[in-house]
Amino acid sequence: MTHPRPLDGLRVLDLSRAVAGPFAGRILADLGADVVKAELPGTDVAQSYGKVIRGRSGLYSHVNAGKRSILLDLHEPADVDRLLDLAAACDVLVENFRPGVLDRFGAGWPVLSAANPRLVMLSISGFGQDGEDAGRAAYAPVIHAEAGLIGRQADLTGDPPADIAFALADTVAGLHGTIAILAALRLRDRT
């Protein structure tokens, strides 16, 4: 007998790559959501980390466990249409492109929310959705350096500055993103 999980019946489309977004999607899958990972050809740096088994790196496999997978090339108009059809059938969409990237593909928030007014969207970016640094790409080491974590670690240990071996900024962003999704779903269901 299977036991119900908290997010059974929730449908999620995960367009994210690297760690922060996929980690949020992984948590949702672990809680019972049906998560579909949209693989965007050649864009996921997580494929570069860890031992490769059955064509997937260890890090990629970890943050995408429990998800189904499809291939979408957003440079192809038919795949953008497919994305919009998928979003229309989902409760949640997770993405972590730099701000404006989905808009350039014709699949930004105005288009997605028109296709599905009940859609909740998590957009993770390193430097916010607007402002002078919004367009900067960011991975965990960039945020660790900007936040002073690398310098503080060097001061504490006396070693030369070096990044930590754990993607702290990405996992914290993924956790906070998951909390935001759950809060938005609760609000959506009440209003």
PDB file of C-alpha atoms in Angstrom:
ATOM      1  CA  MET A   1       0.000   0.000   0.000  1.00  0.00           C
ATOM      2  CA  THR A   2       1.386   3.388  -0.927  1.00  0.00           C
ATOM      3  CA  HIS A   3       1.071   6.215   1.526  1.00  0.00           C
ATOM      4  CA  PRO A   4       0.049   9.675   0.366  1.00  0.00           C
ATOM      5  CA  ARG A   5       2.780  12.275   0.203  1.00  0.00           C
ATOM      6  CA  PRO A   6       2.177  15.986   0.913  1.00  0.00           C
ATOM      7  CA  LEU A   7       2.417  17.148  -2.719  1.00  0.00           C
ATOM      8  CA  ASP A   8       0.722  14.226  -4.483  1.00  0.00           C
ATOM      9  CA  GLY A   9      -1.190  15.590  -7.481  1.00  0.00           C
ATOM     10  CA  LEU A  10       0.960  18.707  -7.847  1.00  0.00           C
ATOM     11  CA  ARG A  11       2.446  19.101 -11.330  1.00  0.00           C
ATOM     12  CA  VAL A  12       5.772  20.904 -11.772  1.00  0.00           C
ATOM     13  CA  LEU A  13       7.698  21.855 -14.904  1.00  0.00           C
ATOM     14  CA  ASP A  14      11.386  22.338 -14.116  1.00  0.00           C
ATOM     15  CA  LEU A  15      13.262  24.399 -16.717  1.00  0.00           C
ATOM     16  CA  SER A  16      16.170  25.071 -14.401  1.00  0.00           C
ATOM     17  CA  ARG A  17      19.770  23.927 -14.550  1.00  0.00           C
ATOM     18  CA  ALA A  18      22.909  23.865 -12.387  1.00  0.00           C
ATOM     19  CA  VAL A  19      21.945  23.484  -8.698  1.00  0.00           C
ATOM     20  CA  ALA A  20      19.581  26.070  -7.168  1.00  0.00           C
ATOM     21  CA  GLY A  21      16.509  25.489  -9.353  1.00  0.00           C
ATOM     22  CA  PRO A  22      16.974  21.737  -9.769  1.00  0.00           C
ATOM     23  CA  PHE A  23      17.406  21.400  -5.995  1.00  0.00           C
ATOM     24  CA  ALA A  24      14.038  23.133  -5.459  1.00  0.00           C
ATOM     25  CA  GLY A  25      12.490  20.748  -7.996  1.00  0.00           C
ATOM     26  CA  ARG A  26      14.118  17.779  -6.265  1.00  0.00           C
ATOM     27  CA  ILE A  27      12.569  18.775  -2.930  1.00  0.00           C
ATOM     28  CA  LEU A  28       9.147  19.067  -4.580  1.00  0.00           C
ATOM     29  CA  ALA A  29       9.599  15.615  -6.157  1.00  0.00           C
ATOM     30  CA  ASP A  30      10.674  14.160  -2.807  1.00  0.00           C
ATOM     31  CA  LEU A  31       7.447  15.547  -1.315  1.00  0.00           C
ATOM     32  CA  GLY A  32       5.354  13.785  -3.979  1.00  0.00           C
ATOM     33  CA  ALA A  33       4.991  16.304  -6.805  1.00  0.00           C
ATOM     34  CA  ASP A  34       5.109  15.036 -10.386  1.00  0.00           C
ATOM     35  CA  VAL A  35       8.151  16.962 -11.640  1.00  0.00           C
ATOM     36  CA  VAL A  36       9.058  17.044 -15.322  1.00  0.00           C
ATOM     37  CA  LYS A  37      12.615  18.200 -15.990  1.00  0.00           C
ATOM     38  CA  ALA A  38      12.860  19.999 -19.324  1.00  0.00           C
ATOM     39  CA  GLU A  39      16.349  19.265 -20.569  1.00  0.00           C
ATOM     40  CA  LEU A  40      17.690  22.170 -22.588  1.00  0.00           C
ATOM     41  CA  PRO A  41      20.472  20.826 -24.841  1.00  0.00           C
ATOM     42  CA  GLY A  42      23.990  21.639 -23.674  1.00  0.00           C
ATOM     43  CA  THR A  43      23.016  24.133 -20.969  1.00  0.00           C
ATOM     44  CA  ASP A  44      23.419  22.268 -17.677  1.00  0.00           C
ATOM     45  CA  VAL A  45      26.822  22.729 -16.034  1.00  0.00           C
ATOM     46  CA  ALA A  46      25.786  20.211 -13.364  1.00  0.00           C
ATOM     47  CA  GLN A  47      26.667  17.562 -15.961  1.00  0.00           C
ATOM     48  CA  SER A  48      30.330  18.516 -15.396  1.00  0.00           C
ATOM     49  CA  TYR A  49      30.522  17.506 -11.730  1.00  0.00           C
ATOM     50  CA  GLY A  50      30.863  14.008 -10.315  1.00  0.00           C
ATOM     51  CA  LYS A  51      31.331  10.566 -11.733  1.00  0.00           C
ATOM     52  CA  VAL A  52      29.324   9.917 -14.901  1.00  0.00           C
ATOM     53  CA  ILE A  53      27.095   6.851 -14.734  1.00  0.00           C
ATOM     54  CA  ARG A  54      24.627   5.999 -17.521  1.00  0.00           C
ATOM     55  CA  GLY A  55      25.352   9.329 -19.187  1.00  0.00           C
ATOM     56  CA  ARG A  56      24.613  11.494 -16.138  1.00  0.00           C
ATOM     57  CA  SER A  57      27.022  13.089 -13.671  1.00  0.00           C
ATOM     58  CA  GLY A  58      26.668  12.507  -9.955  1.00  0.00           C
ATOM     59  CA  LEU A  59      25.627  16.090  -9.203  1.00  0.00           C
ATOM     60  CA  TYR A  60      23.114  16.156 -12.057  1.00  0.00           C
ATOM     61  CA  SER A  61      21.628  12.843 -10.907  1.00  0.00           C
ATOM     62  CA  HIS A  62      21.398  14.063  -7.312  1.00  0.00           C
ATOM     63  CA  VAL A  63      19.538  17.318  -7.968  1.00  0.00           C
ATOM     64  CA  ASN A  64      17.247  15.743 -10.584  1.00  0.00           C
ATOM     65  CA  ALA A  65      16.337  12.503  -8.802  1.00  0.00           C
ATOM     66  CA  GLY A  66      12.656  11.628  -8.848  1.00  0.00           C
ATOM     67  CA  LYS A  67      11.893  13.672 -11.963  1.00  0.00           C
ATOM     68  CA  ARG A  68      10.678  12.624 -15.377  1.00  0.00           C
ATOM     69  CA  SER A  69      12.539  14.168 -18.296  1.00  0.00           C
ATOM     70  CA  ILE A  70      11.823  15.666 -21.707  1.00  0.00           C
ATOM     71  CA  LEU A  71      14.055  17.427 -24.211  1.00  0.00           C
ATOM     72  CA  LEU A  72      13.141  21.014 -25.178  1.00  0.00           C
ATOM     73  CA  ASP A  73      15.199  23.264 -27.430  1.00  0.00           C
ATOM     74  CA  LEU A  74      13.778  26.740 -26.885  1.00  0.00           C
ATOM     75  CA  HIS A  75      15.507  27.935 -30.050  1.00  0.00           C
ATOM     76  CA  GLU A  76      12.863  25.884 -31.899  1.00  0.00           C
ATOM     77  CA  PRO A  77       9.408  27.548 -32.099  1.00  0.00           C
ATOM     78  CA  ALA A  78       7.661  24.158 -31.906  1.00  0.00           C
ATOM     79  CA  ASP A  79       9.409  23.446 -28.597  1.00  0.00           C
ATOM     80  CA  VAL A  80       8.397  26.861 -27.229  1.00  0.00           C
ATOM     81  CA  ASP A  81       4.800  25.946 -28.119  1.00  0.00           C
ATOM     82  CA  ARG A  82       5.315  22.614 -26.355  1.00  0.00           C
ATOM     83  CA  LEU A  83       6.627  24.466 -23.294  1.00  0.00           C
ATOM     84  CA  LEU A  84       3.508  26.646 -23.212  1.00  0.00           C
ATOM     85  CA  ASP A  85       1.267  23.559 -23.496  1.00  0.00           C
ATOM     86  CA  LEU A  86       3.127  21.923 -20.605  1.00  0.00           C
ATOM     87  CA  ALA A  87       2.925  25.087 -18.488  1.00  0.00           C
ATOM     88  CA  ALA A  88      -0.822  25.254 -19.107  1.00  0.00           C
ATOM     89  CA  ALA A  89      -1.160  21.822 -17.462  1.00  0.00           C
ATOM     90  CA  CYS A  90       1.143  22.512 -14.483  1.00  0.00           C
ATOM     91  CA  ASP A  91       0.763  24.087 -11.077  1.00  0.00           C
ATOM     92  CA  VAL A  92       4.372  25.259 -10.800  1.00  0.00           C
ATOM     93  CA  LEU A  93       7.176  26.252 -13.163  1.00  0.00           C
ATOM     94  CA  VAL A  94      10.763  26.553 -11.911  1.00  0.00           C
ATOM     95  CA  GLU A  95      13.406  28.464 -13.880  1.00  0.00           C
ATOM     96  CA  ASN A  96      16.759  30.033 -13.144  1.00  0.00           C
ATOM     97  CA  PHE A  97      17.753  31.782 -16.345  1.00  0.00           C
ATOM     98  CA  ARG A  98      19.079  35.309 -16.175  1.00  0.00           C
ATOM     99  CA  PRO A  99      16.130  37.745 -16.168  1.00  0.00           C
ATOM    100  CA  GLY A 100      14.670  38.283 -19.631  1.00  0.00           C
ATOM    101  CA  VAL A 101      15.896  35.025 -21.188  1.00  0.00           C
ATOM    102  CA  LEU A 102      12.463  33.363 -21.199  1.00  0.00           C
ATOM    103  CA  ASP A 103      10.962  36.577 -22.587  1.00  0.00           C
ATOM    104  CA  ARG A 104      13.392  36.423 -25.521  1.00  0.00           C
ATOM    105  CA  PHE A 105      12.180  32.898 -26.283  1.00  0.00           C
ATOM    106  CA  GLY A 106       8.554  34.113 -26.220  1.00  0.00           C
ATOM    107  CA  ALA A 107       7.820  32.276 -22.971  1.00  0.00           C
ATOM    108  CA  GLY A 108       8.148  34.914 -20.237  1.00  0.00           C
ATOM    109  CA  TRP A 109       5.764  35.415 -17.345  1.00  0.00           C
ATOM    110  CA  PRO A 110       3.149  37.402 -19.319  1.00  0.00           C
ATOM    111  CA  VAL A 111       2.829  34.575 -21.856  1.00  0.00           C
ATOM    112  CA  LEU A 112       3.005  31.780 -19.272  1.00  0.00           C
ATOM    113  CA  SER A 113       0.433  33.357 -16.953  1.00  0.00           C
ATOM    114  CA  ALA A 114      -1.899  33.966 -19.901  1.00  0.00           C
ATOM    115  CA  ALA A 115      -1.610  30.261 -20.771  1.00  0.00           C
ATOM    116  CA  ASN A 116      -2.272  29.301 -17.133  1.00  0.00           C
ATOM    117  CA  PRO A 117      -3.587  31.997 -14.761  1.00  0.00           C
ATOM    118  CA  ARG A 118      -3.182  29.625 -11.764  1.00  0.00           C
ATOM    119  CA  LEU A 119       0.500  28.961 -12.494  1.00  0.00           C
ATOM    120  CA  VAL A 120       3.020  29.637  -9.729  1.00  0.00           C
ATOM    121  CA  MET A 121       6.481  30.463 -11.065  1.00  0.00           C
ATOM    122  CA  LEU A 122       9.766  30.389  -9.202  1.00  0.00           C
ATOM    123  CA  SER A 123      12.487  32.468 -10.865  1.00  0.00           C
ATOM    124  CA  ILE A 124      15.876  32.181  -9.205  1.00  0.00           C
ATOM    125  CA  SER A 125      18.576  34.606 -10.273  1.00  0.00           C
ATOM    126  CA  GLY A 126      21.864  35.571  -8.683  1.00  0.00           C
ATOM    127  CA  PHE A 127      21.268  39.301  -8.498  1.00  0.00           C
ATOM    128  CA  GLY A 128      17.501  39.783  -8.598  1.00  0.00           C
ATOM    129  CA  GLN A 129      15.014  40.293 -11.396  1.00  0.00           C
ATOM    130  CA  ASP A 130      15.787  43.965 -11.991  1.00  0.00           C
ATOM    131  CA  GLY A 131      18.461  46.512 -11.232  1.00  0.00           C
ATOM    132  CA  GLU A 132      21.909  47.140 -12.646  1.00  0.00           C
ATOM    133  CA  ASP A 133      23.302  43.687 -11.759  1.00  0.00           C
ATOM    134  CA  ALA A 134      20.217  41.643 -12.728  1.00  0.00           C
ATOM    135  CA  GLY A 135      21.769  40.458 -16.003  1.00  0.00           C
ATOM    136  CA  ARG A 136      24.886  39.058 -14.345  1.00  0.00           C
ATOM    137  CA  ALA A 137      25.225  35.299 -14.398  1.00  0.00           C
ATOM    138  CA  ALA A 138      25.898  33.783 -11.008  1.00  0.00           C
ATOM    139  CA  TYR A 139      26.876  30.417  -9.676  1.00  0.00           C
ATOM    140  CA  ALA A 140      27.466  29.627  -6.004  1.00  0.00           C
ATOM    141  CA  PRO A 141      31.167  30.661  -6.008  1.00  0.00           C
ATOM    142  CA  VAL A 142      30.251  34.113  -7.316  1.00  0.00           C
ATOM    143  CA  ILE A 143      27.697  34.601  -4.550  1.00  0.00           C
ATOM    144  CA  HIS A 144      30.109  33.182  -1.949  1.00  0.00           C
ATOM    145  CA  ALA A 145      32.721  35.752  -3.012  1.00  0.00           C
ATOM    146  CA  GLU A 146      30.281  38.687  -3.237  1.00  0.00           C
ATOM    147  CA  ALA A 147      28.813  37.866   0.169  1.00  0.00           C
ATOM    148  CA  GLY A 148      32.263  37.758   1.754  1.00  0.00           C
ATOM    149  CA  LEU A 149      32.131  34.051   2.636  1.00  0.00           C
ATOM    150  CA  ILE A 150      35.378  33.211   0.835  1.00  0.00           C
ATOM    151  CA  GLY A 151      37.237  36.111   2.474  1.00  0.00           C
ATOM    152  CA  ARG A 152      35.836  35.292   5.904  1.00  0.00           C
ATOM    153  CA  GLN A 153      36.870  31.660   5.552  1.00  0.00           C
ATOM    154  CA  ALA A 154      40.410  32.743   4.595  1.00  0.00           C
ATOM    155  CA  ASP A 155      40.551  35.083   7.587  1.00  0.00           C
ATOM    156  CA  LEU A 156      39.423  32.307   9.938  1.00  0.00           C
ATOM    157  CA  THR A 157      41.737  29.596   8.617  1.00  0.00           C
ATOM    158  CA  GLY A 158      44.734  31.674   7.564  1.00  0.00           C
ATOM    159  CA  ASP A 159      44.688  29.882   4.200  1.00  0.00           C
ATOM    160  CA  PRO A 160      44.579  31.702   0.856  1.00  0.00           C
ATOM    161  CA  PRO A 161      41.059  32.606  -0.321  1.00  0.00           C
ATOM    162  CA  ALA A 162      39.327  29.591  -1.860  1.00  0.00           C
ATOM    163  CA  ASP A 163      35.725  28.630  -2.441  1.00  0.00           C
ATOM    164  CA  ILE A 164      34.072  26.163  -0.080  1.00  0.00           C
ATOM    165  CA  ALA A 165      33.462  22.640  -1.391  1.00  0.00           C
ATOM    166  CA  PHE A 166      29.687  22.924  -0.996  1.00  0.00           C
ATOM    167  CA  ALA A 167      27.309  25.006  -3.138  1.00  0.00           C
ATOM    168  CA  LEU A 168      25.870  26.750  -0.079  1.00  0.00           C
ATOM    169  CA  ALA A 169      24.375  29.706  -1.965  1.00  0.00           C
ATOM    170  CA  ASP A 170      22.629  27.383  -4.438  1.00  0.00           C
ATOM    171  CA  THR A 171      21.160  25.080  -1.820  1.00  0.00           C
ATOM    172  CA  VAL A 172      19.966  27.986   0.334  1.00  0.00           C
ATOM    173  CA  ALA A 173      18.378  29.582  -2.754  1.00  0.00           C
ATOM    174  CA  GLY A 174      16.699  26.268  -3.597  1.00  0.00           C
ATOM    175  CA  LEU A 175      15.357  25.897  -0.057  1.00  0.00           C
ATOM    176  CA  HIS A 176      14.045  29.462   0.072  1.00  0.00           C
ATOM    177  CA  GLY A 177      12.577  29.006  -3.403  1.00  0.00           C
ATOM    178  CA  THR A 178      10.741  25.884  -2.274  1.00  0.00           C
ATOM    179  CA  ILE A 179       9.319  27.752   0.724  1.00  0.00           C
ATOM    180  CA  ALA A 180       8.169  30.540  -1.618  1.00  0.00           C
ATOM    181  CA  ILE A 181       6.471  28.011  -3.919  1.00  0.00           C
ATOM    182  CA  LEU A 182       4.609  26.399  -1.016  1.00  0.00           C
ATOM    183  CA  ALA A 183       3.508  29.801   0.292  1.00  0.00           C
ATOM    184  CA  ALA A 184       2.365  30.899  -3.193  1.00  0.00           C
ATOM    185  CA  LEU A 185       0.389  27.667  -3.670  1.00  0.00           C
ATOM    186  CA  ARG A 186      -1.325  28.187  -0.323  1.00  0.00           C
ATOM    187  CA  LEU A 187      -2.187  31.751  -1.244  1.00  0.00           C
ATOM    188  CA  ARG A 188      -3.367  30.675  -4.713  1.00  0.00           C
ATOM    189  CA  ASP A 189      -5.683  28.090  -3.188  1.00  0.00           C
ATOM    190  CA  ARG A 190      -7.140  30.640  -0.756  1.00  0.00           C
ATOM    191  CA  THR A 191      -7.716  33.508  -3.209  1.00  0.00           C
TER     192      THR A 191
END
